XYZ file of C-alpha atoms in Angstrom:
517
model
C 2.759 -32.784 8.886
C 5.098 -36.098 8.868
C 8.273 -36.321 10.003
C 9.734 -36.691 6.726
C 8.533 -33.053 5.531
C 9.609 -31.609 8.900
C 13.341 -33.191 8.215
C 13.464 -32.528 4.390
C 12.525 -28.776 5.326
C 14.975 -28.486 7.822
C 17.563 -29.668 5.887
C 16.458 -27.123 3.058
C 17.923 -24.383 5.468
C 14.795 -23.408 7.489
C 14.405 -24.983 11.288
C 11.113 -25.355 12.428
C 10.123 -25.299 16.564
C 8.478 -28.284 17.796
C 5.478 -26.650 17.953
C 2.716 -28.288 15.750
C -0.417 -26.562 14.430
C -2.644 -27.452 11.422
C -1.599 -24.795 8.281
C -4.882 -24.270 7.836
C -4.856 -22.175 11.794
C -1.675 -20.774 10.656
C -2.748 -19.757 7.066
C -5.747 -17.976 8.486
C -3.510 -16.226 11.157
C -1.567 -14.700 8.505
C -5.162 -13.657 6.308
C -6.282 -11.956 9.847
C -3.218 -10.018 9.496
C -3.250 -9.077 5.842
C -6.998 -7.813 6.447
C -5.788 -5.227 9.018
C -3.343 -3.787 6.906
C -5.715 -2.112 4.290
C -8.203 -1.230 7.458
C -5.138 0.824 8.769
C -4.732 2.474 5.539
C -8.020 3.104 4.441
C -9.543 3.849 7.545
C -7.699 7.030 8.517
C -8.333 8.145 4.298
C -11.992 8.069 5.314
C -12.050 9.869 9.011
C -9.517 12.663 7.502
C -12.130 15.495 7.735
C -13.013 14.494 11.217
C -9.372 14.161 12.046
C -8.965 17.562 11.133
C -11.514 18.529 13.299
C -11.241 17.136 16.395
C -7.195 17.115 16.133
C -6.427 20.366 14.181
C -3.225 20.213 11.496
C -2.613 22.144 8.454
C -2.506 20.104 5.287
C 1.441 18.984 5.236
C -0.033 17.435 8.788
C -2.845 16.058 7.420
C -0.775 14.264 4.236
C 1.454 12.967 6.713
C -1.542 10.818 8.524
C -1.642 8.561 5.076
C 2.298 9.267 4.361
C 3.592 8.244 7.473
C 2.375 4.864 7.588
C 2.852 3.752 4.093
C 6.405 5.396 4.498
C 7.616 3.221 7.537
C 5.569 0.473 6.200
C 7.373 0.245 2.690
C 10.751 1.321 3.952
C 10.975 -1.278 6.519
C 9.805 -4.705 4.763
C 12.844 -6.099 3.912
C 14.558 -5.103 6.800
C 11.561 -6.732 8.460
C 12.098 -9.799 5.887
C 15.443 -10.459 7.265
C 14.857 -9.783 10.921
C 12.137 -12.592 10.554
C 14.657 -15.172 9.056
C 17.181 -14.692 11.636
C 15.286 -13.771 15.154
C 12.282 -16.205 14.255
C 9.311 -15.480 12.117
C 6.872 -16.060 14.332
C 8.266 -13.931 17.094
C 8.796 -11.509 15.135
C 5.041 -11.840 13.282
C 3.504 -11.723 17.022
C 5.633 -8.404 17.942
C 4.544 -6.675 14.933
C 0.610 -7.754 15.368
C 1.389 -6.174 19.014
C 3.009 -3.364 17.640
C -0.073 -2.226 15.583
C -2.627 -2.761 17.902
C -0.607 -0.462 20.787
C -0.571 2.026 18.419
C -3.689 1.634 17.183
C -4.929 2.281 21.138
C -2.632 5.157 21.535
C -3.737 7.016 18.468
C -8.090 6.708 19.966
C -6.606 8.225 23.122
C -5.592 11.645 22.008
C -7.301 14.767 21.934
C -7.162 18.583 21.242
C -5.927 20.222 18.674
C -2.041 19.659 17.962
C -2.117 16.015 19.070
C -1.949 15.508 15.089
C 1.826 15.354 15.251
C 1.709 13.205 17.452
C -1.188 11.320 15.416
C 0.953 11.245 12.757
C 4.178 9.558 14.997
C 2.065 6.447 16.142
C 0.948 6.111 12.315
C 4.526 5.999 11.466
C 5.170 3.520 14.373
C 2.183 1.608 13.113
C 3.427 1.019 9.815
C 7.030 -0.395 11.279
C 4.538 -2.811 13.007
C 2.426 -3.736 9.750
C 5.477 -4.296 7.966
C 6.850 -6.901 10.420
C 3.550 -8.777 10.814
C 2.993 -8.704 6.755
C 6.742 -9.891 6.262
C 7.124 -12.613 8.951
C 3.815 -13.323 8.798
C 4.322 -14.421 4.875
C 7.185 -15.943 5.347
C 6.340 -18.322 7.815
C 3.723 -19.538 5.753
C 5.494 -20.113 3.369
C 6.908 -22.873 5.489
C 4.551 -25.124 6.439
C 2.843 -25.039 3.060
C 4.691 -27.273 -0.210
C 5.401 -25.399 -3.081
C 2.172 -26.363 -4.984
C -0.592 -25.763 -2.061
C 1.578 -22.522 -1.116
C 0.433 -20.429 -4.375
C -3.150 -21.725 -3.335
C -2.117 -20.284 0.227
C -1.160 -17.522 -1.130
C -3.682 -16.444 -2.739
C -6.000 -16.360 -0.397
C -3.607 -13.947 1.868
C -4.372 -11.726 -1.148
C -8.053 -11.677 -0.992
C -7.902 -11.336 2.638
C -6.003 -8.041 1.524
C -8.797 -7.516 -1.112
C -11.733 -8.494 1.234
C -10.026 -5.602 3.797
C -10.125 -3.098 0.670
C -13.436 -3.712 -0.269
C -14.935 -3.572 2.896
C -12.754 -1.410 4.980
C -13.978 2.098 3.277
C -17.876 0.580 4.465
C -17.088 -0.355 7.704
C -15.035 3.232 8.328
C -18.339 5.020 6.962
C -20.394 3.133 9.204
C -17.947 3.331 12.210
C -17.640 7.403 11.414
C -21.024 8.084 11.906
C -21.711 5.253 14.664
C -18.512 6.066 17.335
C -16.729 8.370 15.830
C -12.512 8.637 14.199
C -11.738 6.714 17.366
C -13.496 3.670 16.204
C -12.401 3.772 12.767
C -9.101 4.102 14.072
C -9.589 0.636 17.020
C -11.275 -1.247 13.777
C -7.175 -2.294 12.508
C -6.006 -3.092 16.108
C -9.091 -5.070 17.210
C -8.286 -7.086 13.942
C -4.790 -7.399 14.739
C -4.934 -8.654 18.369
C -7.183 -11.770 16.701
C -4.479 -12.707 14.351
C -1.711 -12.233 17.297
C -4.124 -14.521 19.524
C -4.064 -16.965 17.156
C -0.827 -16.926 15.807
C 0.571 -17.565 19.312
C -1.209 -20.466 19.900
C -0.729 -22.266 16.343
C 2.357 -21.021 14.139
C 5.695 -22.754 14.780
C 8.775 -20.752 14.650
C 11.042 -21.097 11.993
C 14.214 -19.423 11.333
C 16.692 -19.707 8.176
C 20.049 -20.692 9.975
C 21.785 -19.214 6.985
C 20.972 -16.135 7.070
C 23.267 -13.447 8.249
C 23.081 -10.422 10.943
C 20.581 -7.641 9.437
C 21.985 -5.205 6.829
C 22.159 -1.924 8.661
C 23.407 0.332 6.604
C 21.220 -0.899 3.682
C 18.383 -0.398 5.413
C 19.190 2.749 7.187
C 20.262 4.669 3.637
C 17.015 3.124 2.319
C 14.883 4.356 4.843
C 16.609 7.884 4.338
C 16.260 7.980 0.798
C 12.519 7.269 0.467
C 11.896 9.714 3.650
C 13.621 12.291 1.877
C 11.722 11.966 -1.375
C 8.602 11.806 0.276
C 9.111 15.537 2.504
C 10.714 16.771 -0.593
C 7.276 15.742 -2.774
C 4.730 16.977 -0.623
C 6.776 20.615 0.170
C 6.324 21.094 -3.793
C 2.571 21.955 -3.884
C 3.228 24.892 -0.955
C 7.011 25.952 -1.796
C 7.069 24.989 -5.521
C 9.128 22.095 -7.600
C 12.038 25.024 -7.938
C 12.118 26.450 -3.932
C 15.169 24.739 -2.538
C 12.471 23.027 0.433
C 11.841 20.876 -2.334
C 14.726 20.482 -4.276
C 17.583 19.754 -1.617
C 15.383 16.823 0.382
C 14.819 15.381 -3.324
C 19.272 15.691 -4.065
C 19.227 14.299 -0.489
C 16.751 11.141 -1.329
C 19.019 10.615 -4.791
C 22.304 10.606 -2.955
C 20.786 8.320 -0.172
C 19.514 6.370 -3.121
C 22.919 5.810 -4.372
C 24.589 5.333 -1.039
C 21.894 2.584 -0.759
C 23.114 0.871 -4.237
C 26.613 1.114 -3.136
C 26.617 -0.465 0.414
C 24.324 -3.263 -1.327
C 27.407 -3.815 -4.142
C 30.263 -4.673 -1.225
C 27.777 -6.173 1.417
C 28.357 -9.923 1.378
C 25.084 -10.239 2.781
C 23.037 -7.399 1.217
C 19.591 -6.680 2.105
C 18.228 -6.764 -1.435
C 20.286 -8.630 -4.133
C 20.843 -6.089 -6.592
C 21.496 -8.895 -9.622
C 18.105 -10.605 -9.744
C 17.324 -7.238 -11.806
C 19.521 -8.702 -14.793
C 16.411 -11.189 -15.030
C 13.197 -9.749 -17.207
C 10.482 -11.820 -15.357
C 12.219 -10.193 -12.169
C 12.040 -6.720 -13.378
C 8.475 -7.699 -14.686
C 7.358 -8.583 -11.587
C 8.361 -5.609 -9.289
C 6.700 -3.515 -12.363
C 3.255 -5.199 -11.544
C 4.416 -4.428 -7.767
C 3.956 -0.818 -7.874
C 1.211 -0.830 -11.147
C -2.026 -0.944 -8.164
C -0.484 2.190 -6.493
C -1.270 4.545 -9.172
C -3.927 2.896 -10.378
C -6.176 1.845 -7.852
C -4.769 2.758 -4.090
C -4.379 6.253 -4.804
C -7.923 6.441 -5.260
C -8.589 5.053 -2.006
C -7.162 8.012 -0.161
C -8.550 10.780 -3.351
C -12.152 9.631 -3.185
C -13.122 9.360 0.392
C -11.918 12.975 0.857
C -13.491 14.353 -2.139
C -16.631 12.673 -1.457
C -16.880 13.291 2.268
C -14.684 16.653 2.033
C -15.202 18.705 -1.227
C -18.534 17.309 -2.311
C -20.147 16.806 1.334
C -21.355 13.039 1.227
C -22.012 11.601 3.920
C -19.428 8.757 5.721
C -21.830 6.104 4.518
C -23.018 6.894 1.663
C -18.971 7.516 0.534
C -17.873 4.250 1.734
C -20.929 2.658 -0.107
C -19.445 4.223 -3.339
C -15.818 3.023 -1.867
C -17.524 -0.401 -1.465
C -18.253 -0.556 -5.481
C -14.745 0.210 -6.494
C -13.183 -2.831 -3.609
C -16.153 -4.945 -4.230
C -14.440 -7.259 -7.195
C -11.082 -7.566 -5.014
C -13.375 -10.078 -3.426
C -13.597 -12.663 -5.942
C -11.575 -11.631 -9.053
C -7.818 -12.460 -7.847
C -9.477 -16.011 -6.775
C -11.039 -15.803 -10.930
C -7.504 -14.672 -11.845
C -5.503 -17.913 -10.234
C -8.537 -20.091 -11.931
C -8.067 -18.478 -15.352
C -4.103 -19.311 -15.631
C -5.286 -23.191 -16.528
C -5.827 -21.739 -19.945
C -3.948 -17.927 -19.976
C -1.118 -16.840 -19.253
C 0.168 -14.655 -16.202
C 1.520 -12.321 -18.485
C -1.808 -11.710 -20.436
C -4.263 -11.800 -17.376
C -1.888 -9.152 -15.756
C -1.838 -6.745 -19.070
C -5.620 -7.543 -19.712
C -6.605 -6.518 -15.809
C -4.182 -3.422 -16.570
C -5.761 -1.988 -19.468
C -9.564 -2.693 -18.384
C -8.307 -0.576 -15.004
C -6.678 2.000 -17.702
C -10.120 2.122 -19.071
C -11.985 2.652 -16.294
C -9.797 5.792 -15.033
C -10.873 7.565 -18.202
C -14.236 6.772 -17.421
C -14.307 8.045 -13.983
C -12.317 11.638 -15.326
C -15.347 12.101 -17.107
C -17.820 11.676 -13.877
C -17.981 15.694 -12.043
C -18.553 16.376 -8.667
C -21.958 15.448 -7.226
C -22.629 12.081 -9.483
C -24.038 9.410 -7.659
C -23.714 5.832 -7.948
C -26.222 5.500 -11.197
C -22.596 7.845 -13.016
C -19.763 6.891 -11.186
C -20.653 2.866 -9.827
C -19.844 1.347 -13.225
C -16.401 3.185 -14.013
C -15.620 2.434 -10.219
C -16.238 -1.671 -11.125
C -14.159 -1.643 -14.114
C -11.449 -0.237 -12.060
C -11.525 -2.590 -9.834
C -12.684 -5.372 -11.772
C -9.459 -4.894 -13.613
C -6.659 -4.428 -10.902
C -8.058 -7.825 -9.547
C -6.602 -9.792 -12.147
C -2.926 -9.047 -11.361
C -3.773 -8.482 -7.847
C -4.665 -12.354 -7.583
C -1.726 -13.486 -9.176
C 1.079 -10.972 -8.259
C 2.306 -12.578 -4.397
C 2.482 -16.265 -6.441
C 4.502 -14.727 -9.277
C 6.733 -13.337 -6.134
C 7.665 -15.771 -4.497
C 8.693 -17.840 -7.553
C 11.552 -15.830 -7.846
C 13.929 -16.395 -4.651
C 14.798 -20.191 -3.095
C 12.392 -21.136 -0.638
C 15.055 -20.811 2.342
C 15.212 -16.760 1.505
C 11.730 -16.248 1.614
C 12.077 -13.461 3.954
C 14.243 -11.893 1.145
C 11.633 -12.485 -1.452
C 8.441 -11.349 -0.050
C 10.388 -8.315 1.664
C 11.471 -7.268 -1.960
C 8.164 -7.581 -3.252
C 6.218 -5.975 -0.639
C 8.879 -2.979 -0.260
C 8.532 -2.356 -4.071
C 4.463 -2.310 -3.654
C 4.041 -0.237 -0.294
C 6.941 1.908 -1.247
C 5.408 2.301 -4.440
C 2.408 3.226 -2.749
C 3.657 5.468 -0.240
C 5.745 7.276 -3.264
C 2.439 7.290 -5.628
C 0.215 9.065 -2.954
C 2.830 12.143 -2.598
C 3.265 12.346 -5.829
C -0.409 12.111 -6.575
C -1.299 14.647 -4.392
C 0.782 16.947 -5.032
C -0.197 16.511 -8.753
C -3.613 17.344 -7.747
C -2.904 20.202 -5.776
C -0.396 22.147 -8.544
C -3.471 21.011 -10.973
C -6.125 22.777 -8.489
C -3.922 25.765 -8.112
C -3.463 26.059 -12.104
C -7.827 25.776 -12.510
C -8.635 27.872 -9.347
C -6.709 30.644 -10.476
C -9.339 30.859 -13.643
C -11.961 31.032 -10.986
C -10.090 34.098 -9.594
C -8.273 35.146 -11.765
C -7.770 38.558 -9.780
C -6.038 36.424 -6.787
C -1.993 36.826 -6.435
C -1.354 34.778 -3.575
C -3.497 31.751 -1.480
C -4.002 29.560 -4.632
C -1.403 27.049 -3.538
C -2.645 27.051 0.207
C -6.579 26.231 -0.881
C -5.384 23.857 -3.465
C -4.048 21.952 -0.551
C -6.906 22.044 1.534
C -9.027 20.870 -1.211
C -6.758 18.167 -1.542
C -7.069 17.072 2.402
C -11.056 17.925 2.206
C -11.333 21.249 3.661
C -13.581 23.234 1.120
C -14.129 25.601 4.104
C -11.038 26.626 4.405
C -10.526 26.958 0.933
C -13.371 29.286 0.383
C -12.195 31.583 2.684
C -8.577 31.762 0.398
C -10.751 32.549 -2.565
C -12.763 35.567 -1.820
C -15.742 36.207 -4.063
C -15.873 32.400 -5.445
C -19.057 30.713 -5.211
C -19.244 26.675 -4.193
C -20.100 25.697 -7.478
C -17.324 27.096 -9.470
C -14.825 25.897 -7.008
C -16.270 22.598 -7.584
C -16.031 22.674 -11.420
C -12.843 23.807 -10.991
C -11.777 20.202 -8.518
C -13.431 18.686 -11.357
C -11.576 19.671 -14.090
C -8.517 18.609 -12.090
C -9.588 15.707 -11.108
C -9.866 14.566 -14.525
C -6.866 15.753 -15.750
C -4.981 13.790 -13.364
C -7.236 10.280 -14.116
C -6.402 10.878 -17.705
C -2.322 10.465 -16.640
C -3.183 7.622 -14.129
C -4.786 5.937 -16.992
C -1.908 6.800 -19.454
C 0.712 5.415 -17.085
C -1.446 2.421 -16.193
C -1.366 2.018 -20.163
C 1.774 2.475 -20.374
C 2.805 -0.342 -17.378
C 0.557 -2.999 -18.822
C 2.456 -3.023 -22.498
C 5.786 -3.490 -20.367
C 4.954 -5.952 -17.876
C 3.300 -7.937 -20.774
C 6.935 -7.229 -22.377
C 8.936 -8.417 -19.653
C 6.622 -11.499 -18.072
C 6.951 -12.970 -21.432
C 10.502 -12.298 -22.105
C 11.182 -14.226 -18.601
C 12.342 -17.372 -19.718
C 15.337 -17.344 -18.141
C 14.442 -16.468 -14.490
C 15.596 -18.454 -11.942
C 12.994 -20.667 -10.207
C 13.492 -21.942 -6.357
């Protein structure tokens, strides 16, 4: 880079080290890192049976091994965001890749039964480590690219995301039956130590010299809030939406939630600026955010376990079916950033939305025990469709905030999508299980109590164990009966998919008036 650029960017707000790499070494740092975040969230979704196994749990343990790291993950990005812009990004992009390999190590090493808890800590502290690779990580790329080679840049963090999607479930399969849960578990960290290797030697620091102390009491009440709602969610299924083990953590996460809003209001320096929701493309924007977490990520968690635990596929053949639904995330967001020389953002994203919409109904119709001749074409579509926005939703993002608070601005957007992840899986699941508990009580219909406690372990994979709840019900009816839920709750997916795509459409068009950096 010239001298010039170097000046006119420091003088922008952002001060770069003297450290000089091409952004090419840098950009591909940062797509190293963005591949090991889906490996550490799809991987454990795969090896959950096996988990169980060798580590014991009951099912509120087992939820928890997804839960935890999407929780800590989500809650922390934007306090992540603005640690990066005042401590350095790259330090704090090389802690975070350190972070998640550690943890990654720690987690192979246990053993017996009851080291699930502490399974489930290191996941949490893996996800605090995700989110400050994925936030620093972006953000310092965002420096050293201009503003038109940066959506190009990018992009191709995204498919680096998408390639990890498509081909983590495979690789998990693969590593499952080759090594074991340990190496599906080593696959992220292995990953991760490349990127920190190579973002030591070639990304320059940069800092925002603007930028103020870290917002913690934002972040602490935010952190609270979505913990809350999360233990309150996945109590329901056992305890019920009425018990008061669900209902006071869910008060608790609303009055965290409004604590959160409040200390935003008087901080001078909030954590997440609270008026950019007055703009429609904004509001659009963070919409499309959390739109793939109920319509595509949840079913990266559902499928592996009903394929590997309820129907009794094996690793590899599941991950080759897991393979089909990722596959497009390989080359459709790249189609989707092509396509906007003629369309606009607003259609491709609604377009992708309703073909995904589509495809859920498809796959509600597909029972247990279809192969990839039933279920591979439904699975495309699905995919095929959430690759459209997915290609074009981190350029959209970054549009929104000044280049200088790009911390901010890809903290925002990446809280609203993991958090909206992390939020859709508990929900999900415990949609599944109350719908499992409402069909396996017309398979024994004689049964009082236990319907709630095998609905869960279908919903972790343990048809074992949920046999023995349901004395006198054969295999196959318990399978009809997953069935029948199952579809029930792709038909709402797909209505609330349909539902999202008419009102980001609505709000990406009516976005005139958002600011642009």
């Amino acid at each position: 880079m010239s001298s010039s650029t170097s000046s006119s960017r420091a003088s922008a707000g952002t001060h770069l080290s003297a450290t000089r790499a091409s952004p090419v070494w840098v950009l591909l740092s940062v797509c190293l890192a963005a591949l090991a975040m889906p490996l550490s969230f799809t991987g454990p979704a795969v090896a959950l049976p096996a988990l169980r196994e060798a580590l014991g749990g009951g099912p509120l343990a087992l939820n928890w091994v997804t839960n935890a790291f999407m929780l800590s993950f989500g809650a922390t990005l934007m306090a992540a965001g603005a640690l990066a812009d005042v401590h350095g990004r790259r330090r704090v992009f090389l802690w975070g890749l350190a972070i998640v390999g550690a943890s990654a190590l720690a987690q192979a090493c246990l053993q017996g039964h009851g080291a699930i808890v502490g399974f489930d800590l290191l996941r949490a502290l893996q996800g605090l480590g995700a989110a400050a690779a994925l936030a620093a990580g972006t953000a310092g790329l965002a420096q050293v690219y201009d503003a038109g080679q940066r959506t190009r840049a990018f992009s191709l963090v995204g498919t680096s995301f998408g390639v990890g999607l498509a081909l983590g479930p495979l690789l998990s399969g693969w590593l499952l039956e080759a090594v074991g849960w340990r190496g599906v578990v080593l696959s992220a960290g292995v990953v991760a130590l490349a990127a920190l290797v190579l973002g030591r030697r070639c990304m320059p620091e940069s800092r925002n010299p603007q930028a103020q102390r870290l917002d913690v009491p934002g972040a602490l009440w935010f952190t609270l809030a979505l913990a809350l709602l999360t233990w309150g969610v996945l109590q329901a299924p056992e305890a019920g939406w009425a018990h008061a083990r669900t209902l006071l953590p869910l008060a608790a996460a609303l009055l965290a939630a409004a604590a959160f809003v409040r200390v935003e209001r008087r901080s001078p320096h909030p954590m997440l600026d609270l008026s950019l929701f007055r703009y429609p493309r904004f509001v659009g924007v963070q919409l499309l955010a959390a739109a793939p977490a109920y319509a595509f990520v949840v079913l990266l968690v559902l499928l592996p376990v009903r394929f590997i635990g309820v129907e009794g596929m094996a690793p590899l053949g599941a991950g080759r079916l897991m393979f089909v639904l990722s596959l497009p995330m390989l080359f459709v967001p790249l189609l989707a950033g092509w396509l906007t020389r003629w369309l606009s953002a607003a259609l491709l994203c609604a377009a992708g939305l309703l073909v995904c919409a589509a495809g859920l109904l498809w796959l509600g119709r597909c029972a247990p025990g279809a192969g990839l001749a039933q279920m591979g074409a439904p699975l495309a579509l699905i995919g095929l469709g959430i690759g459209l926005p997915w290609g074009l939703m981190d350029g959209l993002a970054v549009s929104v905030v000044p280049r200088e608070r790009a911390g901010m601005a890809t903290g925002i957007f990446s809280t609203v999508r993991v958090a909206g992840e992390g939020i859709a899986l508990a929900v999900v699941g415990a949609a599944l299980a109350v719908l499992l508990a409402r069909e396996l009580a017309l398979v024994s219909p004689s049964l009082v109590s236990g319907l709630s406690e095998a609905a869960q372990m279908l919903v972790t994979g343990n048809m074992d164990g949920a046999l023995g709840l349901l004395p006198g019900a054969a295999m196959a009816q318990v399978l009809q009966a997953y069935g029948r839920a199952f579809s029930t709750l792709l038909d709402l997916l797909a209505g609330i998919t349909l539902v999202t795509a008419v009102s980001v459409f609505a709000f990406l068009r009516a976005g005139a008036d958002m600011p642009h950096a």
